[in-house]
Coordinates of N, CA, C and O in Angstrom, one line a residue:
M1 N 52.6 48.2 9.1 CA 51.4 47.4 9.3 C 51.2 46.5 8.1 O 51.5 46.8 6.9
R2 N 50.8 45.3 8.4 CA 50.6 44.3 7.3 C 49.5 44.6 6.4 O 48.5 45.1 6.9
K3 N 49.6 44.4 5.1 CA 48.6 44.6 4.2 C 47.6 43.4 4.1 O 48.0 42.3 4.2
L4 N 46.3 43.7 3.8 CA 45.4 42.7 3.4 C 44.8 43.2 2.1 O 44.2 44.2 2.0
V5 N 45.0 42.4 1.1 CA 44.6 42.8 -0.3 C 43.2 42.2 -0.6 O 42.9 41.0 -0.3
I6 N 42.3 43.1 -1.0 CA 40.9 42.7 -1.4 C 40.9 42.5 -2.9 O 41.2 43.4 -3.7
A7 N 40.7 41.2 -3.3 CA 40.7 40.9 -4.7 C 39.4 41.3 -5.4 O 38.5 40.4 -5.5
T8 N 39.3 42.5 -5.6 CA 38.1 43.0 -6.3 C 38.4 44.3 -7.1 O 39.3 45.1 -6.7
G9 N 37.7 44.5 -8.2 CA 37.8 45.8 -8.9 C 36.6 46.6 -8.7 O 36.4 47.7 -9.2
N10 N 35.6 46.1 -7.9 CA 34.4 46.7 -7.6 C 34.5 47.7 -6.4 O 34.8 47.4 -5.3
Q11 N 34.5 49.0 -6.8 CA 34.7 50.1 -5.8 C 33.7 50.1 -4.7 O 34.0 50.3 -3.5
H12 N 32.4 49.8 -5.0 CA 31.4 49.7 -3.9 C 31.8 48.6 -2.9 O 31.7 48.8 -1.7
K13 N 32.2 47.5 -3.4 CA 32.6 46.4 -2.5 C 33.8 46.7 -1.7 O 33.9 46.4 -0.5
L14 N 34.8 47.4 -2.3 CA 36.0 47.8 -1.6 C 35.7 48.7 -0.5 O 36.2 48.6 0.6
T15 N 34.8 49.7 -0.8 CA 34.5 50.7 0.2 C 33.8 50.0 1.4 O 34.1 50.3 2.6
E16 N 32.9 49.1 1.1 CA 32.2 48.4 2.2 C 33.2 47.5 3.0 O 33.1 47.5 4.2
M17 N 34.1 46.9 2.3 CA 35.1 46.1 3.0 C 36.0 46.9 3.9 O 36.3 46.5 5.1
K18 N 36.4 48.1 3.4 CA 37.3 48.9 4.2 C 36.6 49.4 5.5 O 37.2 49.5 6.6
R19 N 35.3 49.6 5.4 CA 34.5 50.0 6.6 C 34.4 48.9 7.6 O 34.5 49.0 8.8
L20 N 34.2 47.7 7.0 CA 34.1 46.5 7.9 C 35.3 46.2 8.6 O 35.3 45.6 9.7
F21 N 36.5 46.5 8.0 CA 37.8 46.1 8.6 C 38.4 47.3 9.3 O 39.6 47.3 9.7
K22 N 37.6 48.4 9.6 CA 38.3 49.6 10.1 C 39.0 49.5 11.4 O 39.9 50.2 11.7
D23 N 38.6 48.5 12.3 CA 39.2 48.3 13.6 C 40.2 47.2 13.6 O 40.7 46.8 14.7
V24 N 40.6 46.7 12.4 CA 41.5 45.6 12.4 C 42.9 46.1 12.0 O 43.1 47.0 11.2
P25 N 44.0 45.6 12.7 CA 45.3 46.2 12.4 C 46.0 45.7 11.1 O 47.1 45.1 11.2
F26 N 45.3 45.9 10.0 CA 45.8 45.6 8.7 C 45.5 46.8 7.8 O 44.5 47.5 8.0
E27 N 46.4 47.1 6.9 CA 46.2 48.1 5.9 C 45.4 47.5 4.8 O 45.8 46.5 4.1
I28 N 44.1 47.9 4.6 CA 43.3 47.3 3.6 C 43.5 48.0 2.2 O 43.3 49.2 2.1
V29 N 43.9 47.2 1.2 CA 44.1 47.8 -0.1 C 43.4 46.9 -1.2 O 43.2 45.7 -1.0
G30 N 43.0 47.6 -2.2 CA 42.4 46.9 -3.3 C 43.5 46.3 -4.2 O 44.6 46.7 -4.2
Q31 N 43.1 45.3 -5.0 CA 44.1 44.6 -5.9 C 44.8 45.6 -6.8 O 45.9 45.5 -7.2
N32 N 44.0 46.7 -7.3 CA 44.6 47.6 -8.2 C 45.7 48.5 -7.6 O 46.4 49.1 -8.3
E33 N 45.7 48.5 -6.3 CA 46.8 49.3 -5.6 C 48.1 48.6 -5.5 O 49.1 49.2 -5.2
I34 N 48.1 47.3 -5.8 CA 49.4 46.5 -5.8 C 49.8 46.0 -7.2 O 50.9 45.5 -7.3
G35 N 49.0 46.2 -8.1 CA 49.4 45.8 -9.5 C 48.2 45.6 -10.4 O 47.1 45.9 -10.0
E36 N 48.5 45.3 -11.6 CA 47.4 45.1 -12.6 C 47.2 43.6 -12.7 O 48.1 42.8 -13.0
F37 N 45.9 43.2 -12.6 CA 45.5 41.8 -12.7 C 44.4 41.6 -13.7 O 43.5 42.4 -13.7
A38 N 44.6 40.6 -14.5 CA 43.5 40.3 -15.5 C 42.3 39.8 -14.7 O 42.5 39.1 -13.6
E39 N 41.2 40.0 -15.2 CA 40.0 39.5 -14.5 C 40.0 38.0 -14.5 O 40.1 37.4 -15.5
V40 N 39.8 37.5 -13.3 CA 39.8 36.0 -13.1 C 38.5 35.4 -13.6 O 37.4 35.9 -13.2
E41 N 38.6 34.4 -14.4 CA 37.3 33.7 -14.9 C 36.8 32.9 -13.7 O 37.5 32.0 -13.2
E42 N 35.5 33.2 -13.4 CA 34.9 32.4 -12.3 C 34.3 31.2 -12.8 O 33.2 31.1 -13.3
T43 N 35.1 30.1 -12.7 CA 34.7 28.8 -13.3 C 34.0 27.9 -12.3 O 33.7 26.8 -12.6
G44 N 33.9 28.3 -11.0 CA 33.3 27.5 -10.0 C 31.8 27.3 -10.2 O 31.1 28.1 -10.9
T45 N 31.3 26.3 -9.5 CA 29.8 26.1 -9.5 C 29.1 26.5 -8.2 O 27.9 26.4 -8.1
T46 N 29.9 27.0 -7.3 CA 29.4 27.5 -6.0 C 30.0 28.8 -5.6 O 31.1 29.2 -6.2
F47 N 29.4 29.6 -4.7 CA 30.0 30.8 -4.2 C 31.4 30.6 -3.6 O 32.3 31.3 -3.8
K48 N 31.5 29.5 -2.8 CA 32.7 29.1 -2.2 C 33.9 28.9 -3.2 O 34.9 29.4 -3.0
E49 N 33.6 28.1 -4.2 CA 34.6 27.8 -5.2 C 35.0 29.1 -5.9 O 36.2 29.3 -6.2
N50 N 34.1 30.0 -6.3 CA 34.4 31.2 -7.0 C 35.2 32.2 -6.1 O 36.1 32.9 -6.6
A51 N 34.9 32.2 -4.8 CA 35.7 33.1 -3.9 C 37.1 32.6 -3.8 O 38.1 33.4 -3.8
E52 N 37.3 31.3 -3.8 CA 38.7 30.7 -3.7 C 39.4 31.0 -5.0 O 40.6 31.3 -5.0
I53 N 38.8 30.8 -6.1 CA 39.4 31.1 -7.4 C 39.9 32.5 -7.5 O 41.0 32.8 -8.0
K54 N 39.0 33.5 -7.1 CA 39.4 34.9 -7.2 C 40.5 35.2 -6.2 O 41.4 36.0 -6.6
A55 N 40.5 34.7 -5.0 CA 41.6 35.0 -4.1 C 42.9 34.5 -4.5 O 43.9 35.1 -4.5
L56 N 42.9 33.2 -5.0 CA 44.1 32.6 -5.5 C 44.6 33.3 -6.7 O 45.8 33.4 -6.9
G57 N 43.7 33.8 -7.5 CA 44.1 34.5 -8.8 C 45.0 35.7 -8.5 O 45.9 36.1 -9.3
V58 N 44.9 36.3 -7.3 CA 45.7 37.5 -6.9 C 46.8 37.0 -6.0 O 48.0 37.4 -6.2
S59 N 46.6 36.1 -5.0 CA 47.6 35.8 -4.0 C 48.8 35.1 -4.6 O 49.9 35.1 -4.1
R60 N 48.6 34.4 -5.7 CA 49.8 33.7 -6.4 C 50.8 34.7 -6.8 O 52.0 34.3 -7.1
F61 N 50.4 36.0 -7.0 CA 51.3 37.0 -7.5 C 51.7 38.1 -6.6 O 52.3 39.1 -6.9
C62 N 51.4 37.9 -5.3 CA 51.9 38.9 -4.3 C 52.3 38.1 -3.0 O 51.9 37.0 -2.8
D63 N 52.9 38.8 -2.1 CA 53.4 38.2 -0.8 C 52.4 38.5 0.3 O 52.8 38.2 1.5
E64 N 51.2 39.1 0.0 CA 50.3 39.4 1.1 C 49.2 38.4 1.2 O 49.0 37.6 0.3
Y65 N 48.5 38.5 2.3 CA 47.2 37.7 2.5 C 46.2 38.4 1.5 O 46.1 39.7 1.4
V66 N 45.5 37.6 0.8 CA 44.5 38.1 -0.1 C 43.1 37.6 0.2 O 42.9 36.4 0.5
L67 N 42.1 38.5 0.2 CA 40.8 38.1 0.5 C 39.9 38.4 -0.7 O 40.0 39.4 -1.3
A68 N 39.0 37.4 -1.0 CA 38.0 37.6 -2.1 C 36.7 37.1 -1.6 O 36.6 36.1 -0.9
D69 N 35.6 37.7 -2.1 CA 34.3 37.2 -1.8 C 33.6 36.9 -3.1 O 33.9 37.5 -4.1
D70 N 32.7 36.0 -3.0 CA 31.7 35.8 -4.1 C 30.3 35.9 -3.5 O 30.1 35.2 -2.5
S71 N 29.5 36.7 -4.0 CA 28.2 36.8 -3.3 C 27.1 37.0 -4.4 O 27.4 37.3 -5.5
G72 N 25.9 36.8 -4.0 CA 24.8 37.0 -4.9 C 23.5 36.7 -4.3 O 23.4 36.4 -3.1
L73 N 22.5 36.9 -5.1 CA 21.1 36.8 -4.7 C 20.5 35.4 -5.1 O 20.7 35.1 -6.3
V74 N 19.9 34.7 -4.2 CA 19.3 33.4 -4.5 C 17.8 33.5 -4.2 O 17.4 33.8 -3.1
V75 N 17.0 33.4 -5.3 CA 15.5 33.5 -5.2 C 14.9 32.1 -5.3 O 15.1 31.5 -6.4
D76 N 14.3 31.6 -4.3 CA 13.8 30.3 -4.3 C 12.8 30.0 -5.4 O 12.9 28.9 -6.1
A77 N 11.9 30.9 -5.7 CA 10.9 30.6 -6.7 C 11.4 30.7 -8.1 O 10.8 30.2 -9.0
L78 N 12.7 31.2 -8.2 CA 13.3 31.2 -9.5 C 14.4 30.1 -9.7 O 15.3 30.2 -10.5
G79 N 14.2 29.1 -8.8 CA 15.2 27.9 -8.9 C 16.6 28.3 -8.5 O 17.5 27.7 -8.9
G80 N 16.7 29.3 -7.6 CA 18.0 29.8 -7.1 C 18.6 30.8 -8.0 O 19.7 31.3 -7.6
E81 N 18.0 31.3 -9.0 CA 18.5 32.4 -9.8 C 18.4 33.7 -9.1 O 17.6 33.8 -8.2
P82 N 19.3 34.7 -9.3 CA 20.4 34.6 -10.3 C 21.6 33.9 -9.8 O 22.5 33.5 -10.5
G83 N 21.7 33.6 -8.4 CA 22.7 32.8 -7.9 C 24.1 33.3 -8.2 O 24.4 34.5 -8.1
I84 N 25.0 32.3 -8.5 CA 26.4 32.7 -8.8 C 26.6 33.5 -10.0 O 27.6 34.1 -10.2
N85 N 25.5 33.7 -10.8 CA 25.6 34.5 -11.9 C 25.0 35.9 -11.7 O 24.7 36.7 -12.6
S86 N 24.8 36.3 -10.4 CA 24.2 37.5 -10.0 C 24.8 38.8 -10.7 O 24.1 39.6 -11.2
A87 N 26.1 38.8 -10.8 CA 26.7 40.0 -11.4 C 26.6 40.0 -12.9 O 26.6 41.0 -13.5
R88 N 26.4 38.8 -13.5 CA 26.4 38.6 -14.9 C 24.9 38.4 -15.4 O 24.7 38.2 -16.6
Y89 N 24.0 38.4 -14.5 CA 22.6 38.1 -14.8 C 22.1 39.1 -15.9 O 22.2 40.3 -15.7
L90 N 21.5 38.5 -16.9 CA 21.0 39.3 -18.0 C 22.1 40.1 -18.8 O 21.7 41.1 -19.5
G91 N 23.3 39.8 -18.6 CA 24.4 40.5 -19.3 C 25.3 41.3 -18.3 O 24.7 41.9 -17.4
H92 N 26.6 41.3 -18.6 CA 27.5 42.1 -17.8 C 27.2 43.5 -17.6 O 27.4 44.2 -16.6
D93 N 26.7 44.2 -18.7 CA 26.5 45.6 -18.7 C 25.1 46.0 -18.5 O 24.7 47.2 -18.6
T94 N 24.3 45.1 -18.1 CA 22.9 45.4 -17.8 C 22.7 46.1 -16.5 O 23.3 45.7 -15.5
S95 N 21.9 47.1 -16.4 CA 21.8 47.9 -15.2 C 21.0 47.1 -14.1 O 20.2 46.3 -14.5
Y96 N 21.3 47.4 -12.9 CA 20.6 46.7 -11.8 C 19.1 47.2 -11.7 O 18.3 46.4 -11.3
T97 N 18.9 48.4 -12.2 CA 17.5 48.8 -12.2 C 16.7 47.9 -13.1 O 15.6 47.5 -12.7
Y98 N 17.2 47.5 -14.2 CA 16.6 46.6 -15.1 C 16.5 45.2 -14.6 O 15.5 44.5 -14.6
K99 N 17.6 44.7 -14.0 CA 17.7 43.4 -13.4 C 16.7 43.2 -12.3 O 15.9 42.2 -12.3
N100 N 16.6 44.2 -11.5 CA 15.6 44.2 -10.4 C 14.2 44.1 -10.9 O 13.3 43.4 -10.3
Q101 N 13.9 44.9 -11.9 CA 12.5 44.9 -12.4 C 12.2 43.6 -13.1 O 11.1 43.1 -12.9
V102 N 13.1 42.9 -13.7 CA 12.9 41.6 -14.3 C 12.6 40.6 -13.2 O 11.6 39.8 -13.4
I103 N 13.3 40.6 -12.1 CA 13.0 39.7 -11.0 C 11.7 39.9 -10.5 O 10.9 39.0 -10.2
V104 N 11.3 41.2 -10.2 CA 10.0 41.6 -9.7 C 8.9 41.1 -10.7 O 7.9 40.4 -10.3
D105 N 9.1 41.3 -12.0 CA 8.1 40.9 -13.0 C 8.0 39.3 -13.0 O 6.9 38.8 -13.2
R106 N 9.1 38.7 -12.9 CA 9.0 37.2 -12.9 C 8.3 36.6 -11.7 O 7.8 35.4 -11.8
L107 N 8.2 37.4 -10.6 CA 7.5 36.9 -9.4 C 6.1 37.3 -9.3 O 5.5 37.1 -8.3
K108 N 5.6 38.0 -10.3 CA 4.2 38.4 -10.3 C 3.3 37.2 -10.1 O 3.4 36.2 -10.8
G109 N 2.4 37.3 -9.1 CA 1.5 36.2 -8.8 C 2.1 35.1 -7.9 O 1.4 34.1 -7.6
V110 N 3.3 35.2 -7.6 CA 4.0 34.1 -6.9 C 3.9 34.4 -5.4 O 4.2 35.6 -4.9
T111 N 3.5 33.5 -4.6 CA 3.3 33.7 -3.1 C 4.6 33.5 -2.4 O 4.9 34.2 -1.4
D112 N 5.4 32.5 -2.8 CA 6.7 32.2 -2.1 C 7.7 33.2 -2.7 O 8.3 33.0 -3.7
R113 N 8.0 34.2 -1.9 CA 9.0 35.3 -2.3 C 10.3 35.2 -1.6 O 11.1 36.2 -1.5
S114 N 10.5 34.1 -0.9 CA 11.7 33.9 -0.1 C 13.0 34.0 -0.9 O 13.0 33.5 -2.1
A115 N 14.0 34.6 -0.3 CA 15.2 34.8 -1.0 C 16.3 35.1 0.0 O 16.0 35.3 1.2
R116 N 17.5 35.0 -0.4 CA 18.7 35.3 0.5 C 19.9 35.8 -0.3 O 20.0 35.4 -1.5
F117 N 20.6 36.6 0.3 CA 21.9 36.9 -0.2 C 22.9 35.9 0.4 O 22.8 35.6 1.6
V118 N 23.8 35.4 -0.4 CA 24.8 34.5 0.1 C 26.2 35.1 -0.1 O 26.4 35.8 -1.2
C119 N 27.1 35.0 0.8 CA 28.4 35.5 0.7 C 29.4 34.5 1.1 O 29.4 34.0 2.3
A120 N 30.3 34.1 0.3 CA 31.5 33.2 0.6 C 32.7 34.1 0.6 O 32.9 34.9 -0.4
I121 N 33.5 34.0 1.6 CA 34.8 34.8 1.6 C 36.0 33.8 1.8 O 35.9 33.0 2.7
S122 N 37.0 34.0 1.0 CA 38.1 33.1 1.1 C 39.4 34.0 1.3 O 39.6 35.0 0.8
L123 N 40.2 33.5 2.2 CA 41.5 34.1 2.6 C 42.6 33.2 2.1 O 42.6 32.0 2.4
C124 N 43.5 33.7 1.2 CA 44.5 32.9 0.6 C 45.9 33.6 0.8 O 46.0 34.8 1.0
K125 N 46.9 32.8 0.8 CA 48.3 33.3 0.8 C 49.1 32.4 -0.1 O 49.1 31.2 0.0
G126 N 49.8 33.0 -1.1 CA 50.5 32.3 -2.1 C 49.6 31.3 -2.9 O 48.6 31.8 -3.4
N127 N 49.9 30.1 -2.9 CA 49.1 29.1 -3.6 C 48.1 28.3 -2.7 O 47.5 27.3 -3.1
D128 N 47.9 28.8 -1.5 CA 47.1 28.1 -0.5 C 45.9 28.8 -0.1 O 45.9 30.1 0.1
V129 N 44.8 28.1 0.0 CA 43.5 28.6 0.6 C 43.7 28.4 2.1 O 43.8 27.3 2.6
V130 N 43.7 29.5 2.8 CA 43.9 29.5 4.3 C 42.6 29.3 5.1 O 42.6 28.5 6.0
Y131 N 41.5 30.0 4.6 CA 40.3 29.9 5.4 C 39.2 30.4 4.5 O 39.3 31.4 3.8
T132 N 38.0 29.7 4.6 CA 36.9 30.1 3.8 C 35.6 30.0 4.6 O 35.5 29.0 5.4
V133 N 34.8 31.0 4.6 CA 33.5 31.0 5.3 C 32.4 31.3 4.3 O 32.6 31.9 3.3
E134 N 31.1 30.9 4.7 CA 30.0 31.3 3.9 C 28.8 31.7 4.9 O 28.6 31.0 5.9
E135 N 28.2 32.8 4.6 CA 27.0 33.3 5.4 C 25.9 33.7 4.5 O 26.1 33.9 3.3
T136 N 24.7 33.8 5.1 CA 23.5 34.2 4.4 C 22.8 35.4 5.1 O 23.0 35.6 6.3
F137 N 21.9 36.0 4.3 CA 21.1 37.1 4.8 C 19.7 36.8 4.2 O 19.5 37.0 3.0
E138 N 18.8 36.4 5.1 CA 17.5 35.8 4.7 C 16.5 36.9 4.6 O 16.4 37.8 5.5
G139 N 15.7 36.9 3.6 CA 14.6 37.9 3.4 C 13.7 37.5 2.3 O 13.4 36.3 2.1
E140 N 13.1 38.5 1.6 CA 12.1 38.1 0.6 C 12.2 39.3 -0.5 O 12.6 40.4 -0.2
I141 N 11.6 39.0 -1.6 CA 11.6 39.9 -2.7 C 10.3 40.7 -2.6 O 9.2 40.1 -2.6
I142 N 10.4 42.0 -2.7 CA 9.1 42.8 -2.6 C 8.7 43.1 -4.0 O 9.3 42.7 -5.0
H143 N 7.6 43.9 -4.1 CA 6.9 44.1 -5.4 C 7.4 45.3 -6.1 O 7.0 45.6 -7.3
E144 N 8.3 46.1 -5.5 CA 8.8 47.3 -6.1 C 10.2 47.7 -5.5 O 10.4 47.3 -4.3
S145 N 11.0 48.4 -6.2 CA 12.3 48.9 -5.6 C 12.0 50.0 -4.5 O 11.3 50.9 -4.8
L146 N 12.7 49.8 -3.4 CA 12.6 50.9 -2.3 C 14.0 51.1 -1.8 O 14.7 50.2 -1.4
G147 N 14.3 52.4 -1.6 CA 15.5 52.8 -1.0 C 16.6 53.2 -2.0 O 16.6 52.7 -3.1
S148 N 17.5 54.0 -1.5 CA 18.6 54.5 -2.3 C 20.0 54.2 -1.8 O 21.0 54.6 -2.4
E149 N 20.0 53.6 -0.7 CA 21.4 53.2 -0.2 C 21.8 51.8 -0.8 O 21.0 51.2 -1.5
G150 N 23.0 51.4 -0.5 CA 23.4 50.1 -1.0 C 23.6 50.1 -2.5 O 23.7 51.1 -3.2
F151 N 23.6 48.9 -3.1 CA 23.7 48.8 -4.6 C 23.2 47.4 -5.0 O 22.7 46.6 -4.2
G152 N 23.2 47.2 -6.3 CA 22.8 45.9 -6.8 C 21.4 45.6 -6.6 O 20.5 46.4 -6.9
Y153 N 21.1 44.4 -5.9 CA 19.7 43.9 -5.7 C 19.1 44.5 -4.4 O 18.0 44.1 -4.1
D154 N 19.9 45.3 -3.7 CA 19.4 45.8 -2.4 C 18.0 46.4 -2.4 O 17.2 46.2 -1.5
P155 N 17.6 47.1 -3.4 CA 16.3 47.8 -3.4 C 15.1 46.9 -3.4 O 14.0 47.3 -3.0
I156 N 15.3 45.6 -3.9 CA 14.1 44.7 -3.9 C 14.2 43.6 -2.9 O 13.3 42.8 -2.8
F157 N 15.2 43.7 -2.0 CA 15.4 42.7 -1.0 C 15.0 43.2 0.4 O 15.5 44.1 0.9
F158 N 13.8 42.6 0.8 CA 13.2 43.1 2.0 C 13.6 42.2 3.2 O 13.5 41.0 3.1
Y159 N 14.0 42.9 4.4 CA 14.4 42.1 5.6 C 13.3 42.3 6.7 O 13.3 43.4 7.3
P160 N 12.4 41.4 6.9 CA 11.3 41.5 7.8 C 11.7 42.0 9.2 O 11.0 42.9 9.7
P161 N 12.7 41.5 9.8 CA 13.0 41.9 11.2 C 13.2 43.4 11.4 O 12.9 44.0 12.4
M162 N 13.7 44.1 10.3 CA 13.9 45.6 10.4 C 12.8 46.3 9.6 O 12.7 47.5 9.6
N163 N 11.9 45.5 8.9 CA 10.8 46.1 8.2 C 11.3 47.1 7.1 O 10.7 48.2 6.9
M164 N 12.4 46.8 6.4 CA 12.9 47.6 5.4 C 13.7 46.8 4.4 O 14.1 45.7 4.7
T165 N 13.9 47.4 3.2 CA 14.8 46.7 2.3 C 16.3 47.0 2.6 O 16.6 47.9 3.4
S166 N 17.1 46.2 2.0 CA 18.6 46.4 2.3 C 19.0 47.8 1.8 O 19.9 48.4 2.4
A167 N 18.3 48.4 0.8 CA 18.6 49.7 0.3 C 18.1 50.8 1.2 O 18.4 52.0 0.9
Q168 N 17.3 50.5 2.1 CA 16.8 51.5 3.1 C 17.6 51.6 4.3 O 17.4 52.4 5.2
M169 N 18.5 50.6 4.5 CA 19.3 50.5 5.7 C 20.6 51.5 5.6 O 21.1 51.7 4.5
T170 N 21.0 52.0 6.7 CA 22.3 52.7 6.8 C 23.4 51.6 6.6 O 23.1 50.4 6.8
M171 N 24.6 52.0 6.2 CA 25.7 51.0 6.1 C 25.9 50.3 7.4 O 26.1 49.1 7.4
E172 N 25.7 51.0 8.5 CA 25.9 50.3 9.9 C 24.9 49.3 10.1 O 25.2 48.2 10.6
Q173 N 23.6 49.6 9.8 CA 22.5 48.6 10.0 C 22.8 47.4 9.1 O 22.6 46.3 9.5
K174 N 23.1 47.7 7.9 CA 23.3 46.6 6.9 C 24.4 45.7 7.3 O 24.3 44.4 7.3
N175 N 25.6 46.2 7.8 CA 26.7 45.4 8.2 C 26.4 44.6 9.4 O 27.1 43.5 9.5
E176 N 25.5 45.0 10.2 CA 25.1 44.2 11.4 C 24.4 42.9 11.0 O 24.6 41.9 11.7
V177 N 23.6 42.9 9.9 CA 22.8 41.7 9.6 C 23.1 41.1 8.3 O 22.6 39.9 8.0
S178 N 23.9 41.7 7.4 CA 24.1 41.2 6.1 C 25.0 40.0 6.0 O 25.8 39.7 7.0
H179 N 24.9 39.3 4.9 CA 25.7 38.1 4.6 C 27.2 38.5 4.6 O 28.0 37.8 5.3
R180 N 27.5 39.6 4.1 CA 28.9 40.0 4.0 C 29.4 40.4 5.4 O 30.5 40.1 5.8
G181 N 28.6 41.2 6.1 CA 29.0 41.6 7.5 C 29.3 40.4 8.4 O 30.3 40.4 9.1
K182 N 28.4 39.4 8.3 CA 28.6 38.2 9.2 C 29.8 37.4 8.8 O 30.6 36.9 9.6
A183 N 30.0 37.3 7.5 CA 31.2 36.5 7.0 C 32.5 37.3 7.4 O 33.5 36.6 7.8
I184 N 32.5 38.6 7.2 CA 33.7 39.4 7.5 C 34.0 39.3 9.0 O 35.2 39.2 9.3
R185 N 33.0 39.3 9.9 CA 33.3 39.1 11.3 C 34.0 37.8 11.6 O 34.9 37.8 12.5
K186 N 33.7 36.8 10.9 CA 34.4 35.5 11.1 C 35.8 35.5 10.6 O 36.7 35.0 11.2
I187 N 36.0 36.2 9.5 CA 37.3 36.4 8.9 C 38.2 37.2 9.8 O 39.4 36.9 10.1
I188 N 37.6 38.3 10.4 CA 38.4 39.1 11.3 C 38.8 38.3 12.5 O 40.0 38.4 13.0
T189 N 37.9 37.5 13.1 CA 38.3 36.7 14.2 C 39.4 35.8 13.9 O 40.4 35.6 14.7
Y190 N 39.4 35.2 12.7 CA 40.4 34.3 12.2 C 41.8 35.0 12.1 O 42.8 34.6 12.6
L191 N 41.7 36.2 11.5 CA 42.9 37.0 11.3 C 43.6 37.4 12.7 O 44.8 37.2 12.9
L192 N 42.8 37.8 13.6 CA 43.3 38.3 14.9 C 43.9 37.1 15.7 O 44.8 37.3 16.4
E193 N 43.3 35.9 15.5 CA 43.8 34.8 16.3 C 44.9 34.1 15.6 O 45.7 33.4 16.3
N194 N 45.1 34.2 14.3 CA 46.0 33.3 13.6 C 47.1 34.0 12.8 O 48.1 33.4 12.4
V195 N 46.9 35.3 12.4 CA 47.8 35.9 11.5 C 48.5 37.0 12.3 O 47.9 37.9 12.8
H196 N 49.8 36.9 12.4 CA 50.6 37.9 13.1 C 51.7 38.4 12.2 O 52.1 37.8 11.2
E197 N 52.4 39.5 12.6 CA 53.4 40.1 11.9 C 54.6 39.1 11.8 O 54.9 38.4 12.8
D198 N 55.1 38.9 10.6 CA 56.2 38.0 10.4 C 57.5 38.6 11.0 O 57.7 39.8 11.0

């Protein structure tokens, strides 16, 4: 079975990806399973650029298709922050409990609480970007953290159609509506239609 390498060292993300790809005829492996890779510096100015930089950073050194995503939270009232700096917001080692509380505190008294998760996913092979997609998950920031599922900013991101935060959703519910779930489904369609065993 052909391998599809996920260019991430984030175990949460890898677990989520493996579940999303469970019905696809590829063996899903993390980058750490095929070798040691230095962390790629994300020098892009958009989610799309950073996804492509991360995928190319691994695909140049292996013979498999490599997939990378760049995702984050965009809060309109904060001028788009934390945006592409979501993972590094307030420092690399800062807990998400603290990051979430800072965002909630910064929005005190603000009526426009609209926000979205954005996910760009890039599929690369060798030195080439093969296919890139971008999807969003629209919602709003609530006044306190709710839920224990998910990770990152999920506890403060409220999705009105389901009347719950992303952290209150089961993995299956989240994958149906999330930015990453929607983007992955497009990638799966592309793989099934265009990538065959050599």
